[in-house]
mmCIF file of C-alpha atoms and ligand atoms in Angstrom:
data_model
loop_
_atom_site.group_PDB
_atom_site.id
_atom_site.type_symbol
_atom_site.label_atom_id
_atom_site.label_comp_id
_atom_site.label_asym_id
_atom_site.label_seq_id
_atom_site.Cartn_x
_atom_site.Cartn_y
_atom_site.Cartn_z
ATOM 1 C CA UNK A 1 20.989 -36.687 142.258
ATOM 2 C CA UNK A 2 22.691 -34.320 139.985
ATOM 3 C CA UNK A 3 23.920 -32.155 142.641
ATOM 4 C CA UNK A 4 25.601 -35.103 144.550
ATOM 5 C CA UNK A 5 27.131 -36.568 141.170
ATOM 6 C CA UNK A 6 28.426 -32.920 140.654
ATOM 7 C CA UNK A 7 30.031 -33.156 144.035
ATOM 8 C CA UNK A 8 31.436 -36.558 143.547
ATOM 9 C CA UNK A 9 33.037 -35.696 140.211
ATOM 10 C CA UNK A 10 34.490 -32.601 141.798
ATOM 11 C CA UNK A 11 36.084 -34.563 144.641
ATOM 12 C CA UNK A 12 37.501 -37.142 142.225
ATOM 13 C CA UNK A 13 38.769 -34.311 140.093
ATOM 14 C CA UNK A 14 40.472 -32.712 143.013
ATOM 15 C CA UNK A 15 41.925 -35.873 144.385
ATOM 16 C CA UNK A 16 43.464 -36.763 140.993
ATOM 17 C CA UNK A 17 44.903 -33.265 140.398
ATOM 18 C CA UNK A 18 46.216 -32.721 143.789
ATOM 19 C CA UNK A 19 48.290 -35.969 143.703
ATOM 20 C CA UNK A 20 49.580 -35.097 140.367
ATOM 21 C CA UNK A 21 50.722 -31.585 141.134
ATOM 22 C CA UNK A 22 52.268 -32.930 144.472
ATOM 23 C CA UNK A 23 54.172 -35.657 142.644
ATOM 24 C CA UNK A 24 55.325 -33.057 140.283
ATOM 25 C CA UNK A 25 56.281 -30.342 142.970
ATOM 26 C CA UNK A 26 57.833 -33.195 145.001
ATOM 27 C CA UNK A 27 60.123 -34.184 141.871
ATOM 28 C CA UNK A 28 61.081 -30.561 141.419
ATOM 29 C CA UNK A 29 61.941 -30.292 145.062
ATOM 30 C CA UNK A 30 64.158 -33.404 144.867
ATOM 31 C CA UNK A 31 66.005 -31.868 141.992
ATOM 32 C CA UNK A 32 66.355 -28.589 143.711
ATOM 33 C CA UNK A 33 67.984 -29.846 146.835
ATOM 34 C CA UNK A 34 70.158 -32.512 145.024
ATOM 35 C CA UNK A 35 71.692 -29.582 143.368
ATOM 36 C CA UNK A 36 73.168 -28.411 146.574
ATOM 37 C CA UNK A 37 75.391 -31.630 146.679
ATOM 38 C CA UNK A 38 78.494 -30.409 144.676
ATOM 39 C CA UNK A 39 81.814 -31.878 143.893
ATOM 40 C CA UNK A 40 83.506 -28.903 145.052
ATOM 41 C CA UNK A 41 81.950 -29.351 148.719
ATOM 42 C CA UNK A 42 82.457 -33.093 148.579
ATOM 43 C CA UNK A 43 86.267 -32.567 147.806
ATOM 44 C CA UNK A 44 86.502 -29.813 150.488
ATOM 45 C CA UNK A 45 85.265 -32.269 153.086
ATOM 46 C CA UNK A 46 87.174 -35.321 151.825
ATOM 47 C CA UNK A 47 90.686 -33.418 151.750
ATOM 48 C CA UNK A 48 90.107 -32.923 155.513
ATOM 49 C CA UNK A 49 88.172 -36.252 156.246
ATOM 50 C CA UNK A 50 91.121 -38.275 154.609
ATOM 51 C CA UNK A 51 93.913 -35.955 155.374
ATOM 52 C CA UNK A 52 97.043 -37.349 156.930
ATOM 53 C CA UNK A 53 95.906 -35.549 160.362
ATOM 54 C CA UNK A 54 93.117 -38.200 160.681
ATOM 55 C CA UNK A 55 96.032 -40.926 160.897
ATOM 56 C CA UNK A 56 93.807 -43.556 158.826
ATOM 57 C CA UNK A 57 90.906 -43.315 161.321
ATOM 58 C CA UNK A 58 91.704 -46.811 162.963
ATOM 59 C CA UNK A 59 88.934 -47.737 165.224
ATOM 60 C CA UNK A 60 89.465 -46.291 168.840
ATOM 61 C CA UNK A 61 92.642 -44.268 167.949
ATOM 62 C CA UNK A 62 93.196 -40.542 168.291
ATOM 63 C CA UNK A 63 92.783 -40.007 164.421
ATOM 64 C CA UNK A 64 89.435 -41.828 164.551
ATOM 65 C CA UNK A 65 88.421 -39.642 167.435
ATOM 66 C CA UNK A 66 89.374 -36.671 165.296
ATOM 67 C CA UNK A 67 87.129 -38.155 162.572
ATOM 68 C CA UNK A 68 84.142 -38.348 164.754
ATOM 69 C CA UNK A 69 84.584 -34.939 166.028
ATOM 70 C CA UNK A 70 84.768 -33.543 162.509
ATOM 71 C CA UNK A 71 81.423 -35.324 161.845
ATOM 72 C CA UNK A 72 79.971 -34.037 165.124
ATOM 73 C CA UNK A 73 80.988 -30.485 164.377
ATOM 74 C CA UNK A 74 79.488 -30.754 160.988
ATOM 75 C CA UNK A 75 76.165 -31.565 162.419
ATOM 76 C CA UNK A 76 76.321 -29.176 165.110
ATOM 77 C CA UNK A 77 77.367 -26.354 162.657
ATOM 78 C CA UNK A 78 74.499 -27.214 160.397
ATOM 79 C CA UNK A 79 71.965 -27.406 163.331
ATOM 80 C CA UNK A 80 70.920 -30.968 162.449
ATOM 81 C CA UNK A 81 70.031 -32.457 165.786
ATOM 82 C CA UNK A 82 71.064 -35.795 167.402
ATOM 83 C CA UNK A 83 68.378 -38.567 167.932
ATOM 84 C CA UNK A 84 70.018 -39.308 171.401
ATOM 85 C CA UNK A 85 70.078 -36.101 173.544
ATOM 86 C CA UNK A 86 71.062 -32.376 172.667
ATOM 87 C CA UNK A 87 74.544 -32.115 171.479
ATOM 88 C CA UNK A 88 75.252 -35.833 172.052
ATOM 89 C CA UNK A 89 75.944 -37.345 168.730
ATOM 90 C CA UNK A 90 77.770 -40.373 169.985
ATOM 91 C CA UNK A 91 76.317 -43.737 170.436
ATOM 92 C CA UNK A 92 79.146 -45.500 172.319
ATOM 93 C CA UNK A 93 80.381 -48.940 171.300
ATOM 94 C CA UNK A 94 82.459 -50.233 174.275
ATOM 95 C CA UNK A 95 85.773 -51.902 173.790
ATOM 96 C CA UNK A 96 84.181 -55.155 175.046
ATOM 97 C CA UNK A 97 82.159 -55.405 172.128
ATOM 98 C CA UNK A 98 85.001 -55.700 169.646
ATOM 99 C CA UNK A 99 85.212 -59.367 170.660
ATOM 100 C CA UNK A 100 87.612 -60.836 167.972
ATOM 101 C CA UNK A 101 89.954 -57.914 167.956
ATOM 102 C CA UNK A 102 93.142 -57.778 169.668
ATOM 103 C CA UNK A 103 93.762 -54.775 172.152
ATOM 104 C CA UNK A 104 90.146 -53.287 171.561
ATOM 105 C CA UNK A 105 89.449 -49.775 172.377
ATOM 106 C CA UNK A 106 86.189 -47.639 173.094
ATOM 107 C CA UNK A 107 84.702 -46.285 170.141
ATOM 108 C CA UNK A 108 81.379 -44.848 168.860
ATOM 109 C CA UNK A 109 78.979 -44.546 165.960
ATOM 110 C CA UNK A 110 78.182 -40.979 165.197
ATOM 111 C CA UNK A 111 74.457 -40.115 164.586
ATOM 112 C CA UNK A 112 72.275 -37.281 163.330
ATOM 113 C CA UNK A 113 68.536 -37.067 162.765
ATOM 114 C CA UNK A 114 65.978 -35.304 160.727
ATOM 115 C CA UNK A 115 62.592 -35.927 162.033
ATOM 116 C CA UNK A 116 59.980 -36.670 159.470
ATOM 117 C CA UNK A 117 56.930 -34.134 159.216
ATOM 118 C CA UNK A 118 54.281 -36.783 158.631
ATOM 119 C CA UNK A 119 55.530 -40.144 159.542
ATOM 120 C CA UNK A 120 58.119 -39.455 162.050
ATOM 121 C CA UNK A 121 58.191 -42.973 163.488
ATOM 122 C CA UNK A 122 59.152 -44.412 160.096
ATOM 123 C CA UNK A 123 62.904 -44.054 159.773
ATOM 124 C CA UNK A 124 65.291 -44.296 156.793
ATOM 125 C CA UNK A 125 68.966 -44.953 157.597
ATOM 126 C CA UNK A 126 71.789 -43.646 155.442
ATOM 127 C CA UNK A 127 75.016 -45.207 156.492
ATOM 128 C CA UNK A 128 78.745 -45.121 155.728
ATOM 129 C CA UNK A 129 81.650 -46.323 157.834
ATOM 130 C CA UNK A 130 83.671 -43.666 159.516
ATOM 131 C CA UNK A 131 86.754 -45.654 160.242
ATOM 132 C CA UNK A 132 89.757 -47.153 158.067
ATOM 133 C CA UNK A 133 92.761 -49.122 158.837
ATOM 134 C CA UNK A 134 95.285 -46.531 160.412
ATOM 135 C CA UNK A 135 99.047 -46.547 159.718
ATOM 136 C CA UNK A 136 101.570 -48.934 158.632
ATOM 137 C CA UNK A 137 104.690 -49.834 160.651
ATOM 138 C CA UNK A 138 106.708 -47.105 159.049
ATOM 139 C CA UNK A 139 103.991 -44.571 160.081
ATOM 140 C CA UNK A 140 102.539 -44.224 156.531
ATOM 141 C CA UNK A 141 98.847 -43.247 156.612
ATOM 142 C CA UNK A 142 96.008 -45.137 154.847
ATOM 143 C CA UNK A 143 94.040 -42.298 154.044
ATOM 144 C CA UNK A 144 90.953 -44.311 153.001
ATOM 145 C CA UNK A 145 89.710 -41.459 150.714
ATOM 146 C CA UNK A 146 87.639 -43.837 148.787
ATOM 147 C CA UNK A 147 87.169 -46.307 151.577
ATOM 148 C CA UNK A 148 85.127 -44.758 152.911
ATOM 149 C CA UNK A 149 85.625 -41.236 153.004
ATOM 150 C CA UNK A 150 83.756 -40.962 149.683
ATOM 151 C CA UNK A 151 80.710 -42.448 151.341
ATOM 152 C CA UNK A 152 81.111 -40.536 154.603
ATOM 153 C CA UNK A 153 81.323 -37.031 152.744
ATOM 154 C CA UNK A 154 78.426 -38.068 150.450
ATOM 155 C CA UNK A 155 76.379 -38.439 153.659
ATOM 156 C CA UNK A 156 77.377 -34.961 154.995
ATOM 157 C CA UNK A 157 76.278 -33.617 151.621
ATOM 158 C CA UNK A 158 73.024 -35.480 151.750
ATOM 159 C CA UNK A 159 72.201 -34.285 155.324
ATOM 160 C CA UNK A 160 72.949 -30.751 154.295
ATOM 161 C CA UNK A 161 70.371 -30.973 151.477
ATOM 162 C CA UNK A 162 67.667 -32.565 153.585
ATOM 163 C CA UNK A 163 68.313 -29.919 156.208
ATOM 164 C CA UNK A 164 68.023 -27.224 153.650
ATOM 165 C CA UNK A 165 64.669 -28.647 152.548
ATOM 166 C CA UNK A 166 63.381 -28.910 156.077
ATOM 167 C CA UNK A 167 64.300 -25.244 156.592
ATOM 168 C CA UNK A 168 62.306 -24.355 153.569
ATOM 169 C CA UNK A 169 59.385 -26.105 154.801
ATOM 170 C CA UNK A 170 60.042 -29.185 152.556
ATOM 171 C CA UNK A 171 61.435 -31.530 154.938
ATOM 172 C CA UNK A 172 61.083 -35.297 154.472
ATOM 173 C CA UNK A 173 57.720 -37.045 155.483
ATOM 174 C CA UNK A 174 59.584 -39.936 156.953
ATOM 175 C CA UNK A 175 62.640 -39.451 159.552
ATOM 176 C CA UNK A 176 66.193 -39.709 158.207
ATOM 177 C CA UNK A 177 68.939 -41.097 160.584
ATOM 178 C CA UNK A 178 72.423 -40.390 159.439
ATOM 179 C CA UNK A 179 74.522 -43.106 160.803
ATOM 180 C CA UNK A 180 78.259 -43.119 160.659
ATOM 181 C CA UNK A 181 79.441 -46.609 162.016
ATOM 182 C CA UNK A 182 82.628 -47.424 163.468
ATOM 183 C CA UNK A 183 84.736 -50.663 163.304
ATOM 184 C CA UNK A 184 83.872 -51.669 159.784
ATOM 185 C CA UNK A 185 87.127 -52.516 158.761
ATOM 186 C CA UNK A 186 87.618 -54.888 161.931
ATOM 187 C CA UNK A 187 84.481 -56.706 161.108
ATOM 188 C CA UNK A 188 81.286 -54.768 160.769
ATOM 189 C CA UNK A 189 81.251 -53.984 164.526
ATOM 190 C CA UNK A 190 79.466 -50.480 164.434
ATOM 191 C CA UNK A 191 76.588 -51.605 162.323
ATOM 192 C CA UNK A 192 76.245 -54.759 164.343
ATOM 193 C CA UNK A 193 76.113 -52.829 167.412
ATOM 194 C CA UNK A 194 73.412 -50.436 166.168
ATOM 195 C CA UNK A 195 71.290 -53.297 164.995
ATOM 196 C CA UNK A 196 71.408 -54.934 168.502
ATOM 197 C CA UNK A 197 70.953 -51.474 170.173
ATOM 198 C CA UNK A 198 68.884 -49.578 167.861
ATOM 199 C CA UNK A 199 67.892 -45.780 168.440
ATOM 200 C CA UNK A 200 64.660 -46.379 166.838
ATOM 201 C CA UNK A 201 63.013 -49.754 166.660
ATOM 202 C CA UNK A 202 64.136 -51.925 163.789
ATOM 203 C CA UNK A 203 60.346 -52.760 163.141
ATOM 204 C CA UNK A 204 60.018 -49.153 162.278
ATOM 205 C CA UNK A 205 63.150 -48.913 160.084
ATOM 206 C CA UNK A 206 61.952 -48.585 156.547
ATOM 207 C CA UNK A 207 65.295 -49.115 154.740
ATOM 208 C CA UNK A 208 69.048 -48.851 154.766
ATOM 209 C CA UNK A 209 70.937 -47.187 152.087
ATOM 210 C CA UNK A 210 74.661 -47.918 152.637
ATOM 211 C CA UNK A 211 77.357 -46.290 150.700
ATOM 212 C CA UNK A 212 81.000 -47.790 150.658
ATOM 213 C CA UNK A 213 83.608 -46.501 148.027
ATOM 214 C CA UNK A 214 81.818 -44.542 145.467
ATOM 215 C CA UNK A 215 84.639 -42.254 144.603
ATOM 216 C CA UNK A 216 86.707 -44.308 141.845
ATOM 217 C CA UNK A 217 86.286 -46.210 138.812
ATOM 218 C CA UNK A 218 86.766 -50.066 138.566
ATOM 219 C CA UNK A 219 89.477 -50.721 136.033
ATOM 220 C CA UNK A 220 86.898 -53.192 134.508
ATOM 221 C CA UNK A 221 84.442 -50.200 133.946
ATOM 222 C CA UNK A 222 87.005 -47.879 132.351
ATOM 223 C CA UNK A 223 84.941 -47.645 128.929
ATOM 224 C CA UNK A 224 81.897 -46.341 131.063
ATOM 225 C CA UNK A 225 82.985 -44.674 134.141
ATOM 226 C CA UNK A 226 79.302 -43.240 134.832
ATOM 227 C CA UNK A 227 78.063 -46.076 136.749
ATOM 228 C CA UNK A 228 77.201 -47.519 140.222
ATOM 229 C CA UNK A 229 77.043 -51.080 141.389
ATOM 230 C CA UNK A 230 73.870 -51.656 143.277
ATOM 231 C CA UNK A 231 73.800 -54.626 145.662
ATOM 232 C CA UNK A 232 70.719 -55.924 147.586
ATOM 233 C CA UNK A 233 68.023 -53.793 146.188
ATOM 234 C CA UNK A 234 65.814 -56.699 145.124
ATOM 235 C CA UNK A 235 66.974 -59.224 147.800
ATOM 236 C CA UNK A 236 64.046 -58.385 150.054
ATOM 237 C CA UNK A 237 61.850 -55.981 148.522
ATOM 238 C CA UNK A 238 60.831 -55.833 144.694
ATOM 239 C CA UNK A 239 59.153 -52.405 145.576
ATOM 240 C CA UNK A 240 62.397 -50.978 146.804
ATOM 241 C CA UNK A 241 64.023 -52.384 143.527
ATOM 242 C CA UNK A 242 61.442 -50.753 141.280
ATOM 243 C CA UNK A 243 61.497 -47.455 143.055
ATOM 244 C CA UNK A 244 65.342 -47.176 142.887
ATOM 245 C CA UNK A 245 65.059 -48.143 139.183
ATOM 246 C CA UNK A 246 62.294 -45.485 138.569
ATOM 247 C CA UNK A 247 64.361 -42.821 140.387
ATOM 248 C CA UNK A 248 67.290 -43.330 138.632
ATOM 249 C CA UNK A 249 65.564 -43.426 135.113
ATOM 250 C CA UNK A 250 63.889 -39.997 136.275
ATOM 251 C CA UNK A 251 66.710 -38.181 137.678
ATOM 252 C CA UNK A 252 70.120 -39.916 136.822
ATOM 253 C CA UNK A 253 69.315 -41.541 133.524
ATOM 254 C CA UNK A 254 72.900 -40.980 132.299
ATOM 255 C CA UNK A 255 74.277 -43.411 135.140
ATOM 256 C CA UNK A 256 74.442 -47.004 134.627
ATOM 257 C CA UNK A 257 73.058 -49.229 137.175
ATOM 258 C CA UNK A 258 75.468 -52.235 137.348
ATOM 259 C CA UNK A 259 73.872 -55.334 138.915
ATOM 260 C CA UNK A 260 77.227 -57.560 138.517
ATOM 261 C CA UNK A 261 77.885 -57.960 142.024
ATOM 262 C CA UNK A 262 74.124 -58.491 143.084
ATOM 263 C CA UNK A 263 74.210 -62.065 141.652
ATOM 264 C CA UNK A 264 73.875 -64.658 144.088
ATOM 265 C CA UNK A 265 76.767 -66.436 142.473
ATOM 266 C CA UNK A 266 79.169 -63.770 142.363
ATOM 267 C CA UNK A 267 82.183 -65.105 144.418
ATOM 268 C CA UNK A 268 83.109 -61.521 145.995
ATOM 269 C CA UNK A 269 79.826 -61.910 148.071
ATOM 270 C CA UNK A 270 79.700 -58.109 148.674
ATOM 271 C CA UNK A 271 76.190 -58.317 149.802
ATOM 272 C CA UNK A 272 77.420 -60.044 153.123
ATOM 273 C CA UNK A 273 80.355 -57.683 153.286
ATOM 274 C CA UNK A 274 79.675 -54.328 154.204
ATOM 275 C CA UNK A 275 77.304 -52.677 156.897
ATOM 276 C CA UNK A 276 73.939 -52.866 155.220
ATOM 277 C CA UNK A 277 74.183 -56.733 155.781
ATOM 278 C CA UNK A 278 73.369 -56.115 159.621
ATOM 279 C CA UNK A 279 70.127 -54.431 158.563
ATOM 280 C CA UNK A 280 69.310 -57.053 155.851
ATOM 281 C CA UNK A 281 69.711 -59.880 158.188
ATOM 282 C CA UNK A 282 66.940 -58.101 160.213
ATOM 283 C CA UNK A 283 64.631 -58.256 157.391
ATOM 284 C CA UNK A 284 65.066 -54.527 156.560
ATOM 285 C CA UNK A 285 65.330 -53.780 152.702
ATOM 286 C CA UNK A 286 68.848 -52.396 151.802
ATOM 287 C CA UNK A 287 70.739 -51.083 148.812
ATOM 288 C CA UNK A 288 74.594 -51.127 148.993
ATOM 289 C CA UNK A 289 76.001 -48.497 146.536
ATOM 290 C CA UNK A 290 79.565 -49.311 145.434
ATOM 291 C CA UNK A 291 81.920 -48.400 142.805
ATOM 292 C CA UNK A 292 84.139 -51.613 142.940
ATOM 293 C CA UNK A 293 87.787 -52.085 144.061
ATOM 294 C CA UNK A 294 90.964 -50.772 142.451
ATOM 295 C CA UNK A 295 94.579 -50.889 142.848
ATOM 296 C CA UNK A 296 94.671 -48.382 145.706
ATOM 297 C CA UNK A 297 92.045 -50.555 147.783
ATOM 298 C CA UNK A 298 93.317 -50.742 151.334
ATOM 299 C CA UNK A 299 96.914 -49.352 150.298
ATOM 300 C CA UNK A 300 98.427 -46.036 151.514
ATOM 301 C CA UNK A 301 97.752 -44.742 147.958
ATOM 302 C CA UNK A 302 94.028 -44.447 148.353
ATOM 303 C CA UNK A 303 94.384 -40.577 148.541
ATOM 304 C CA UNK A 304 91.788 -37.795 147.954
ATOM 305 C CA UNK A 305 93.725 -36.656 144.766
ATOM 306 C CA UNK A 306 92.610 -39.623 143.002
ATOM 307 C CA UNK A 307 88.841 -39.334 143.600
ATOM 308 C CA UNK A 308 86.508 -38.651 140.661
ATOM 309 C CA UNK A 309 84.686 -35.760 142.295
ATOM 310 C CA UNK A 310 82.343 -35.267 139.465
ATOM 311 C CA UNK A 311 81.223 -38.827 139.292
ATOM 312 C CA UNK A 312 81.119 -38.804 143.138
ATOM 313 C CA UNK A 313 78.680 -35.977 142.869
ATOM 314 C CA UNK A 314 76.434 -37.876 140.526
ATOM 315 C CA UNK A 315 76.467 -40.809 142.449
ATOM 316 C CA UNK A 316 75.582 -38.805 145.688
ATOM 317 C CA UNK A 317 72.702 -37.044 143.924
ATOM 318 C CA UNK A 318 71.429 -40.510 142.870
ATOM 319 C CA UNK A 319 71.267 -41.818 146.541
ATOM 320 C CA UNK A 320 69.786 -38.569 147.599
ATOM 321 C CA UNK A 321 66.913 -38.849 145.079
ATOM 322 C CA UNK A 322 66.315 -42.397 145.939
ATOM 323 C CA UNK A 323 66.164 -41.483 149.802
ATOM 324 C CA UNK A 324 64.091 -38.555 148.990
ATOM 325 C CA UNK A 325 61.490 -40.493 147.071
ATOM 326 C CA UNK A 326 61.443 -43.346 149.988
ATOM 327 C CA UNK A 327 60.975 -40.653 152.513
ATOM 328 C CA UNK A 328 58.337 -38.768 150.755
ATOM 329 C CA UNK A 329 56.304 -41.285 148.768
ATOM 330 C CA UNK A 330 52.959 -42.130 149.939
ATOM 331 C CA UNK A 331 53.248 -45.779 151.262
ATOM 332 C CA UNK A 332 56.143 -47.047 153.258
ATOM 333 C CA UNK A 333 58.330 -49.640 151.305
ATOM 334 C CA UNK A 334 57.630 -53.041 152.522
ATOM 335 C CA UNK A 335 59.651 -56.200 152.746
ATOM 336 C CA UNK A 336 57.568 -57.880 150.058
ATOM 337 C CA UNK A 337 59.804 -60.825 149.189
ATOM 338 C CA UNK A 338 60.053 -62.172 152.675
HETATM 339 ZN ZN1 LIG B 1 84.873 -49.778 153.270
#
């Protein structure tokens, strides 16, 4: 009896302590890899990605193809694989898919993938749209540095951080799909296409964290620029909302999480207006990260020099920590509000 009781106690103690130290270690690791996301690297990428050479990245144009190539080259250079086939990072979206678009052209979503070490079939999708609105009649470039150059370079930095973790033997337990969607500005086409032609079954898609415009300060927030608007986190999953809040409190307590636009009655209806909605409507929990509109929104003045790189770094790190927790926590996040 005694002996058995002794074993039982030992087992319980081990279970307790292993979990605790795992958690602590995992937290430190999240911090360690988040610190590789820097304002400087975000800025370097964004000056190229939103530079005049990309000609405003209008879906199907030469400039958009250059943007896609930039993303592909980044993943290739960092040895982050494609989920489709070796060295093929493009999910084609045919011209015929852009139904309400005049003179549509072939385009593509750009995808990269880090396979989970424990639950490879469970996929977390990080997304941002790769396209913008092109050039005006006089040939002025819409740089789209904030929209959505900011979300795009945030994804690159997060991918680099996860890849570094994987190389160190600390890769995510669940898989991460980096999904750069095309045709957002024309009507959320790339994300709609992915949701109808998913590379991994939607049933295995745990969450979509979508980032669109996180590099500026909403004039209404001038008194506290260190904030991010979160939209959708509690719509399908209380668990996701709670995890998101806990992660922010632990790692990014200086950032205010602002839920103004999460209100069902908000007239802007942002929940329905970016790519995450194509996942939400398939009952996949989402969080949309956003910093609001500003005077340069959809103007030729949305340029890289106006981006708040220090804030962009903080916001990107918050999203990374959230993805890290969802990828590494014991249980899969569920759509518990369905
Ligand atoms: Zn956008």
